[in-house]
Amino acid sequence: MIVLMKPAAPRSEIERLRAMLLTAGCDVREIESGGACVLLAEKFWAEPPTDLISQLNASEHLERVVYAGKPYKLVSSASRQERTRIVLGQCEVGGSDPVFIAGPCTISDYDSLMETAAVVSSAGACALRGGAYKATTSPYSFQGLGIEGLEMLRQVADKFGLAVVTEVLDTRRVEQVSSYADMLQVGARNMQNLDLLREVGRQTKPVLLKRAMSANVDEWLCAAEYIAKEGNEAIVLCERGIRTFERATRNTLDVSAIAVAKSLTHLPVIADPSHAAGYRRYVRQLSLAAIAAGADGLIIEVHPRPEQAIKDGAQTISTDEFAAIAETAKQISRLVRWDEMSGSGGRTRTDDPAGMNRML
Ligand code: PEP
Ligand code: MN
């Protein structure tokens, strides 16, 4: 933190602010800049020191405070050498291969869920998704089948050896949803529901944390920090598109945020091309772009007859389309990993066991 005093600040006031910083546990160094005193305070804070900043700001002899630290710690890449890998069913999120989580937006009936699970499992999905409790924008829209949906999802997933990923909306339902799910989804609308974040942070099940439609990357990572702070560090971040001025798609897939989040944290990052696109004709391109940007996997809305899906049909793809996307995504992911291993410019590498040079 940089505390810049006004040029005429009296020594007594500088010492008072210095004492405040020392009490907060900072190492303080004093320098002079342009005739004014500057206090350089060093400390790694887990949360922004709002109280301290407002106390410093109350001094009439203060020019300004610049806080350059990150407001999260446990999820930061600085806190861990290796990347986090999270077991999900037969797969590992953040491992060497991309993971695919597929299924309907909302669970509606047993038969279509069975059909979906059969195809997505043979196409390489490791988990079945589907909402039993839905965070709908309109209160008049279908709210989900509740516990009946959870039971259906678990039964069908078990038949195909798939894991279950489903959303939990409410602190009062965390225990119930945890008893059916292998991964607890916190939806975009709940990314800053702090009580919910703390509650899923006390569970033993991994958490899929979606980015809110208007959250910046730091806010998203702070939400992850709330979960980690309670003891649960098995968190997968999910970029699902943010709200911009663009109307051609439902949201705007922030491909940069995938690369940025992977660099700022040690957590796996996946993408949801369905809610980003809003239209099924763009889901393939967004899926592949996300994988090319380094995403560790995809969560995609899939239905055997998308036009009959009870919710989000316009962005839901068919089981055949899913299989085709998964196949290409795996190839792109191999290329990305090979490129990462080779440093910048895989083309200069001479040993080429996977024959990647031929693909380039
Ligand atoms: C969903 O996955 O069905 C969903 C509601 O997603 P989001 O929270 O990203 O809108
Ligand atoms: Mn949906």
CSV table of C-alpha atoms and ligand atoms in Angstrom, one decimal:
chain,number,residue,atom,x,y,z
A,1,MET,CA,0.0,0.0,0.0
A,2,ILE,CA,1.3,3.5,-0.8
A,3,VAL,CA,0.3,6.2,1.6
A,4,LEU,CA,1.0,9.6,0.0
A,5,MET,CA,0.9,12.6,2.4
A,6,LYS,CA,0.2,16.2,1.5
A,7,PRO,CA,3.4,18.3,1.2
A,8,ALA,CA,2.6,20.3,4.4
A,9,ALA,CA,1.7,17.3,6.5
A,10,PRO,CA,3.1,17.7,10.1
A,11,ARG,CA,5.4,15.1,11.5
A,12,SER,CA,3.0,14.2,14.2
A,13,GLU,CA,0.3,13.3,11.7
A,14,ILE,CA,2.8,11.2,9.6
A,15,GLU,CA,3.8,9.4,12.8
A,16,ARG,CA,0.1,8.8,13.7
A,17,LEU,CA,-0.5,7.2,10.3
A,18,ARG,CA,2.7,5.2,10.5
A,19,ALA,CA,1.6,3.8,13.9
A,20,MET,CA,-1.7,2.8,12.4
A,21,LEU,CA,0.0,0.9,9.7
A,22,LEU,CA,2.4,-0.8,12.1
A,23,THR,CA,-0.5,-1.8,14.3
A,24,ALA,CA,-2.1,-3.4,11.2
A,25,GLY,CA,1.0,-5.5,10.9
A,26,CYS,CA,2.7,-3.7,8.0
A,27,ASP,CA,6.4,-3.2,7.4
A,28,VAL,CA,6.6,0.6,6.8
A,29,ARG,CA,9.3,2.4,4.9
A,30,GLU,CA,9.3,6.2,4.4
A,31,ILE,CA,10.5,8.0,1.3
A,32,GLU,CA,10.2,11.5,0.0
A,33,SER,CA,8.7,12.3,-3.3
A,34,GLY,CA,8.2,15.8,-4.8
A,35,GLY,CA,8.5,17.4,-1.4
A,36,ALA,CA,5.9,15.1,0.2
A,37,CYS,CA,6.3,12.2,2.5
A,38,VAL,CA,5.3,8.7,1.2
A,39,LEU,CA,4.8,5.7,3.5
A,40,LEU,CA,5.3,2.4,1.7
A,41,ALA,CA,3.5,-0.2,3.7
A,42,GLU,CA,3.9,-3.9,2.9
A,43,LYS,CA,1.6,-6.7,3.9
A,44,PHE,CA,-0.3,-9.5,2.2
A,45,TRP,CA,-4.0,-9.1,3.0
A,46,ALA,CA,-6.5,-11.8,2.4
A,47,GLU,CA,-9.3,-9.2,2.2
A,48,PRO,CA,-9.0,-5.5,1.3
A,49,PRO,CA,-8.3,-3.6,4.5
A,50,THR,CA,-11.4,-1.4,4.2
A,51,ASP,CA,-11.4,-0.2,7.8
A,52,LEU,CA,-7.7,0.7,7.7
A,53,ILE,CA,-8.1,2.5,4.3
A,54,SER,CA,-11.1,4.5,5.6
A,55,GLN,CA,-9.2,5.4,8.8
A,56,LEU,CA,-6.3,6.6,6.7
A,57,ASN,CA,-8.6,8.5,4.4
A,58,ALA,CA,-10.0,10.4,7.3
A,59,SER,CA,-6.7,12.3,7.8
A,60,GLU,CA,-6.9,15.8,6.3
A,61,HIS,CA,-3.2,15.6,5.7
A,62,LEU,CA,-3.5,12.6,3.4
A,63,GLU,CA,-3.2,13.1,-0.4
A,64,ARG,CA,-4.3,9.5,-1.3
A,65,VAL,CA,-3.9,5.8,-0.6
A,66,VAL,CA,-3.0,3.4,-3.4
A,67,TYR,CA,-3.7,-0.3,-2.6
A,68,ALA,CA,-2.1,-2.6,-5.1
A,69,GLY,CA,-2.5,-5.9,-3.3
A,70,LYS,CA,-4.9,-8.7,-4.3
A,71,PRO,CA,-7.9,-9.2,-2.1
A,72,TYR,CA,-7.6,-13.0,-2.2
A,73,LYS,CA,-4.9,-15.3,-1.0
A,74,LEU,CA,-5.8,-19.0,-0.8
A,75,VAL,CA,-6.9,-19.3,-4.4
A,76,SER,CA,-4.0,-17.2,-5.7
A,77,SER,CA,-1.4,-18.9,-7.9
A,78,ALA,CA,1.1,-17.3,-5.6
A,79,SER,CA,0.0,-19.5,-2.7
A,80,ARG,CA,0.7,-22.8,-4.5
A,81,GLN,CA,3.4,-24.1,-6.9
A,82,GLU,CA,1.3,-26.8,-8.6
A,83,ARG,CA,-2.2,-26.4,-10.2
A,84,THR,CA,-5.1,-27.9,-8.4
A,85,ARG,CA,-6.7,-31.1,-9.8
A,86,ILE,CA,-10.2,-32.1,-8.7
A,87,VAL,CA,-11.6,-35.6,-9.0
A,88,LEU,CA,-15.0,-35.7,-10.7
A,89,GLY,CA,-16.3,-39.2,-11.2
A,90,GLN,CA,-13.8,-41.0,-13.4
A,91,CYS,CA,-12.1,-37.8,-14.5
A,92,GLU,CA,-9.9,-35.1,-13.0
A,93,VAL,CA,-10.7,-31.5,-13.6
A,94,GLY,CA,-7.4,-29.6,-14.2
A,95,GLY,CA,-5.7,-32.8,-15.3
A,96,SER,CA,-4.2,-33.6,-18.6
A,97,ASP,CA,-7.4,-34.0,-20.6
A,98,PRO,CA,-10.4,-31.6,-20.8
A,99,VAL,CA,-13.5,-32.7,-18.9
A,100,PHE,CA,-17.1,-32.5,-20.3
A,101,ILE,CA,-20.1,-32.0,-18.2
A,102,ALA,CA,-23.3,-32.3,-20.3
A,103,GLY,CA,-27.0,-32.5,-19.9
A,104,PRO,CA,-30.2,-30.5,-20.0
A,105,CYS,CA,-30.6,-27.1,-18.5
A,106,THR,CA,-33.4,-28.3,-16.4
A,107,ILE,CA,-34.4,-31.9,-15.5
A,108,SER,CA,-37.9,-32.6,-16.9
A,109,ASP,CA,-38.3,-36.3,-17.4
A,110,TYR,CA,-36.6,-39.6,-17.0
A,111,ASP,CA,-36.6,-40.8,-20.6
A,112,SER,CA,-34.9,-37.9,-22.2
A,113,LEU,CA,-32.4,-37.8,-19.4
A,114,MET,CA,-31.6,-41.5,-20.0
A,115,GLU,CA,-31.2,-40.8,-23.7
A,116,THR,CA,-28.9,-37.8,-23.1
A,117,ALA,CA,-26.8,-39.7,-20.5
A,118,ALA,CA,-26.3,-42.7,-22.9
A,119,VAL,CA,-24.9,-40.5,-25.7
A,120,VAL,CA,-22.9,-38.1,-23.7
A,121,SER,CA,-21.2,-40.8,-21.7
A,122,SER,CA,-20.1,-42.7,-24.8
A,123,ALA,CA,-18.9,-39.4,-26.3
A,124,GLY,CA,-16.6,-38.9,-23.3
A,125,ALA,CA,-18.6,-36.8,-20.8
A,126,CYS,CA,-17.6,-37.5,-17.2
A,127,ALA,CA,-20.6,-35.8,-15.6
A,128,LEU,CA,-24.3,-35.3,-16.1
A,129,ARG,CA,-25.6,-31.8,-15.5
A,130,GLY,CA,-29.2,-30.7,-15.0
A,131,GLY,CA,-31.0,-28.3,-12.7
A,132,ALA,CA,-33.4,-29.5,-10.1
A,133,TYR,CA,-33.6,-26.1,-8.4
A,134,LYS,CA,-33.5,-23.3,-11.0
A,135,ALA,CA,-32.4,-19.7,-10.5
A,136,THR,CA,-34.8,-18.3,-13.0
A,137,THR,CA,-34.9,-14.6,-14.0
A,138,SER,CA,-38.7,-14.6,-13.9
A,139,PRO,CA,-40.5,-16.0,-10.8
A,140,TYR,CA,-43.2,-17.3,-13.2
A,141,SER,CA,-40.9,-19.6,-15.1
A,142,PHE,CA,-40.5,-23.3,-14.2
A,143,GLN,CA,-38.6,-23.6,-10.9
A,144,GLY,CA,-37.4,-27.2,-11.3
A,145,LEU,CA,-38.6,-30.6,-10.1
A,146,GLY,CA,-36.7,-30.3,-6.7
A,147,ILE,CA,-35.9,-33.5,-4.9
A,148,GLU,CA,-37.6,-35.6,-7.6
A,149,GLY,CA,-35.2,-34.1,-10.1
A,150,LEU,CA,-32.2,-34.8,-7.9
A,151,GLU,CA,-33.3,-38.4,-7.5
A,152,MET,CA,-33.7,-38.8,-11.3
A,153,LEU,CA,-30.3,-37.2,-12.0
A,154,ARG,CA,-28.5,-39.5,-9.5
A,155,GLN,CA,-30.2,-42.7,-10.8
A,156,VAL,CA,-29.6,-42.0,-14.4
A,157,ALA,CA,-26.0,-40.9,-13.8
A,158,ASP,CA,-25.2,-44.0,-11.8
A,159,LYS,CA,-26.5,-46.2,-14.7
A,160,PHE,CA,-23.8,-44.8,-16.9
A,161,GLY,CA,-21.0,-44.3,-14.4
A,162,LEU,CA,-21.3,-40.5,-14.7
A,163,ALA,CA,-20.8,-38.0,-11.9
A,164,VAL,CA,-23.6,-35.5,-11.0
A,165,VAL,CA,-23.2,-31.7,-11.2
A,166,THR,CA,-26.2,-29.7,-10.2
A,167,GLU,CA,-27.0,-26.2,-8.8
A,168,VAL,CA,-27.7,-25.4,-5.2
A,169,LEU,CA,-29.6,-22.1,-4.7
A,170,ASP,CA,-30.1,-21.8,-1.0
A,171,THR,CA,-28.1,-22.4,2.2
A,172,ARG,CA,-31.0,-24.4,3.5
A,173,ARG,CA,-30.7,-27.0,0.7
A,174,VAL,CA,-26.9,-27.4,0.7
A,175,GLU,CA,-27.0,-30.7,2.7
A,176,GLN,CA,-29.8,-32.1,0.6
A,177,VAL,CA,-28.2,-31.3,-2.7
A,178,SER,CA,-24.8,-32.5,-1.5
A,179,SER,CA,-26.3,-35.9,-0.7
A,180,TYR,CA,-27.1,-36.3,-4.5
A,181,ALA,CA,-24.4,-34.3,-6.2
A,182,ASP,CA,-20.7,-35.0,-6.8
A,183,MET,CA,-20.1,-31.3,-7.5
A,184,LEU,CA,-22.2,-28.4,-6.2
A,185,GLN,CA,-22.9,-25.7,-8.8
A,186,VAL,CA,-23.1,-22.1,-7.5
A,187,GLY,CA,-24.9,-20.2,-10.3
A,188,ALA,CA,-24.1,-16.8,-11.8
A,189,ARG,CA,-27.0,-15.2,-9.9
A,190,ASN,CA,-25.6,-16.4,-6.6
A,191,MET,CA,-21.9,-15.7,-7.1
A,192,GLN,CA,-22.0,-13.1,-4.4
A,193,ASN,CA,-24.5,-14.9,-2.1
A,194,LEU,CA,-21.9,-14.8,0.7
A,195,ASP,CA,-23.8,-17.1,3.0
A,196,LEU,CA,-24.2,-19.7,0.3
A,197,LEU,CA,-20.4,-19.4,-0.6
A,198,ARG,CA,-19.5,-20.0,3.1
A,199,GLU,CA,-21.9,-22.9,3.4
A,200,VAL,CA,-20.6,-24.7,0.3
A,201,GLY,CA,-17.1,-23.9,1.7
A,202,ARG,CA,-17.9,-26.2,4.7
A,203,GLN,CA,-18.9,-29.2,2.5
A,204,THR,CA,-16.6,-32.0,1.4
A,205,LYS,CA,-18.0,-31.9,-2.2
A,206,PRO,CA,-16.2,-29.8,-4.8
A,207,VAL,CA,-17.8,-26.6,-6.0
A,208,LEU,CA,-18.4,-25.3,-9.5
A,209,LEU,CA,-18.4,-21.5,-9.2
A,210,LYS,CA,-19.9,-19.7,-12.1
A,211,ARG,CA,-18.9,-16.1,-12.8
A,212,ALA,CA,-21.7,-13.6,-12.3
A,213,MET,CA,-22.7,-11.8,-15.5
A,214,SER,CA,-21.3,-8.5,-14.3
A,215,ALA,CA,-18.5,-9.6,-12.0
A,216,ASN,CA,-14.9,-8.7,-12.9
A,217,VAL,CA,-12.2,-11.4,-12.5
A,218,ASP,CA,-11.1,-10.1,-9.0
A,219,GLU,CA,-14.7,-10.3,-7.7
A,220,TRP,CA,-15.0,-13.8,-9.1
A,221,LEU,CA,-11.8,-14.9,-7.4
A,222,CYS,CA,-12.9,-13.2,-4.2
A,223,ALA,CA,-16.1,-15.3,-4.3
A,224,ALA,CA,-13.8,-18.4,-4.6
A,225,GLU,CA,-11.8,-17.2,-1.7
A,226,TYR,CA,-14.9,-17.1,0.5
A,227,ILE,CA,-15.4,-20.8,-0.3
A,228,ALA,CA,-11.7,-21.7,0.2
A,229,LYS,CA,-11.6,-19.7,3.5
A,230,GLU,CA,-14.1,-22.1,5.0
A,231,GLY,CA,-11.8,-25.1,4.2
A,232,ASN,CA,-13.1,-26.3,0.8
A,233,GLU,CA,-10.4,-25.6,-1.8
A,234,ALA,CA,-11.8,-28.0,-4.3
A,235,ILE,CA,-13.2,-25.2,-6.5
A,236,VAL,CA,-13.7,-25.2,-10.3
A,237,LEU,CA,-14.2,-21.7,-11.8
A,238,CYS,CA,-16.6,-21.4,-14.7
A,239,GLU,CA,-16.7,-18.6,-17.3
A,240,ARG,CA,-20.3,-18.5,-18.6
A,241,GLY,CA,-20.3,-15.1,-20.4
A,242,ILE,CA,-20.7,-11.6,-19.1
A,243,ARG,CA,-23.2,-8.9,-19.9
A,244,THR,CA,-22.0,-6.5,-22.5
A,245,PHE,CA,-23.6,-4.1,-25.0
A,246,GLU,CA,-23.7,-6.9,-27.5
A,247,ARG,CA,-27.1,-8.3,-28.3
A,248,ALA,CA,-26.2,-10.8,-31.0
A,249,THR,CA,-25.5,-13.4,-28.3
A,250,ARG,CA,-27.2,-13.9,-24.9
A,251,ASN,CA,-23.9,-13.0,-23.1
A,252,THR,CA,-20.3,-12.4,-24.2
A,253,LEU,CA,-18.0,-15.3,-23.6
A,254,ASP,CA,-15.0,-13.6,-22.0
A,255,VAL,CA,-12.2,-15.8,-23.5
A,256,SER,CA,-9.6,-13.5,-21.9
A,257,ALA,CA,-10.9,-14.2,-18.4
A,258,ILE,CA,-10.2,-17.9,-18.9
A,259,ALA,CA,-6.5,-17.1,-19.6
A,260,VAL,CA,-6.4,-14.5,-16.8
A,261,ALA,CA,-8.1,-16.7,-14.2
A,262,LYS,CA,-5.7,-19.6,-15.0
A,263,SER,CA,-2.8,-17.3,-14.5
A,264,LEU,CA,-4.0,-15.6,-11.3
A,265,THR,CA,-5.1,-18.8,-9.6
A,266,HIS,CA,-4.1,-22.4,-9.2
A,267,LEU,CA,-7.8,-23.5,-9.7
A,268,PRO,CA,-9.1,-25.3,-12.8
A,269,VAL,CA,-11.2,-23.1,-15.1
A,270,ILE,CA,-13.9,-24.4,-17.4
A,271,ALA,CA,-16.3,-22.7,-19.7
A,272,ASP,CA,-20.1,-22.8,-20.3
A,273,PRO,CA,-20.5,-21.9,-24.0
A,274,SER,CA,-24.3,-22.5,-23.8
A,275,HIS,CA,-25.2,-19.6,-21.5
A,276,ALA,CA,-22.6,-17.4,-23.2
A,277,ALA,CA,-23.9,-18.0,-26.7
A,278,GLY,CA,-27.7,-18.2,-26.1
A,279,TYR,CA,-28.0,-19.8,-29.5
A,280,ARG,CA,-27.0,-23.3,-30.4
A,281,ARG,CA,-25.4,-22.4,-33.7
A,282,TYR,CA,-22.5,-20.7,-31.8
A,283,VAL,CA,-21.9,-23.3,-29.2
A,284,ARG,CA,-19.4,-25.2,-31.2
A,285,GLN,CA,-17.2,-22.2,-31.9
A,286,LEU,CA,-17.3,-20.9,-28.4
A,287,SER,CA,-16.5,-24.3,-27.0
A,288,LEU,CA,-13.4,-24.6,-29.2
A,289,ALA,CA,-12.3,-21.0,-28.5
A,290,ALA,CA,-12.6,-21.7,-24.7
A,291,ILE,CA,-10.4,-24.8,-25.0
A,292,ALA,CA,-7.9,-23.0,-27.1
A,293,ALA,CA,-7.7,-20.3,-24.4
A,294,GLY,CA,-6.7,-23.0,-21.9
A,295,ALA,CA,-10.1,-24.1,-20.4
A,296,ASP,CA,-9.8,-27.4,-18.5
A,297,GLY,CA,-13.2,-28.4,-19.7
A,298,LEU,CA,-16.7,-27.5,-20.8
A,299,ILE,CA,-20.2,-27.6,-19.3
A,300,ILE,CA,-22.7,-27.8,-22.1
A,301,GLU,CA,-26.5,-27.9,-22.3
A,302,VAL,CA,-27.5,-31.0,-24.3
A,303,HIS,CA,-30.8,-32.7,-25.1
A,304,PRO,CA,-31.8,-35.4,-27.6
A,305,ARG,CA,-34.5,-33.1,-29.0
A,306,PRO,CA,-33.3,-29.5,-28.1
A,307,GLU,CA,-36.5,-27.9,-29.3
A,308,GLN,CA,-38.4,-29.9,-26.7
A,309,ALA,CA,-36.1,-28.9,-23.8
A,310,ILE,CA,-38.2,-27.4,-21.0
A,311,LYS,CA,-35.7,-24.5,-20.6
A,312,ASP,CA,-33.0,-22.8,-22.6
A,313,GLY,CA,-33.9,-24.9,-25.7
A,314,ALA,CA,-32.5,-22.2,-28.1
A,315,GLN,CA,-29.0,-22.7,-26.7
A,316,THR,CA,-29.2,-26.5,-26.2
A,317,ILE,CA,-27.4,-28.7,-28.6
A,318,SER,CA,-28.3,-32.2,-29.8
A,319,THR,CA,-26.4,-35.2,-28.5
A,320,ASP,CA,-24.8,-35.7,-31.9
A,321,GLU,CA,-23.5,-32.1,-31.9
A,322,PHE,CA,-22.1,-32.7,-28.4
A,323,ALA,CA,-20.2,-35.8,-29.5
A,324,ALA,CA,-18.7,-33.9,-32.5
A,325,ILE,CA,-17.6,-30.9,-30.3
A,326,ALA,CA,-16.1,-33.2,-27.6
A,327,GLU,CA,-14.0,-34.9,-30.3
A,328,THR,CA,-12.5,-31.7,-31.7
A,329,ALA,CA,-12.1,-30.1,-28.3
A,330,LYS,CA,-9.9,-33.1,-27.2
A,331,GLN,CA,-7.7,-32.5,-30.3
A,332,ILE,CA,-7.4,-28.8,-29.7
A,333,SER,CA,-6.6,-29.4,-26.0
A,334,ARG,CA,-3.7,-31.8,-27.0
A,335,LEU,CA,-2.4,-29.1,-29.3
A,336,VAL,CA,-2.7,-26.4,-26.5
A,337,ARG,CA,-0.9,-28.6,-24.0
A,338,TRP,CA,1.8,-29.4,-26.4
A,339,ASP,CA,2.3,-25.7,-27.2
A,340,GLU,CA,2.4,-25.0,-23.4
A,341,MET,CA,5.1,-27.6,-22.9
A,342,SER,CA,7.1,-26.3,-25.8
A,343,GLY,CA,7.2,-22.8,-24.5
A,344,SER,CA,6.4,-20.1,-27.0
A,345,GLY,CA,6.2,-21.4,-30.5
A,346,GLY,CA,5.8,-25.2,-30.6
A,347,ARG,CA,7.0,-25.1,-34.2
A,348,THR,CA,10.6,-24.8,-33.2
A,349,ARG,CA,10.5,-28.0,-31.2
A,350,THR,CA,12.3,-30.9,-32.9
A,351,ASP,CA,11.1,-33.8,-30.7
A,352,ASP,CA,7.5,-34.2,-31.7
A,353,PRO,CA,6.1,-37.5,-30.3
A,354,ALA,CA,2.5,-36.7,-30.9
A,355,GLY,CA,3.1,-35.6,-34.5
A,356,MET,CA,1.9,-32.1,-33.7
A,357,ASN,CA,4.2,-30.4,-36.1
A,358,ARG,CA,2.3,-32.2,-38.9
A,359,MET,CA,-0.9,-30.8,-37.6
A,360,LEU,CA,0.3,-27.2,-37.5
B,1,PEP,C1,-27.4,-23.2,-15.6
B,1,PEP,O1,-26.3,-23.7,-15.6
B,1,PEP,O2,-28.4,-23.7,-16.0
B,1,PEP,C2,-27.5,-21.7,-15.2
B,1,PEP,C3,-28.6,-21.2,-14.8
B,1,PEP,O3,-26.4,-21.1,-15.4
B,1,PEP,P1,-25.9,-19.6,-15.0
B,1,PEP,O4,-26.0,-19.6,-13.4
B,1,PEP,O5,-24.6,-19.5,-15.5
B,1,PEP,O6,-26.9,-18.6,-15.6
B,2,MN,MN,-29.7,-23.1,-18.6
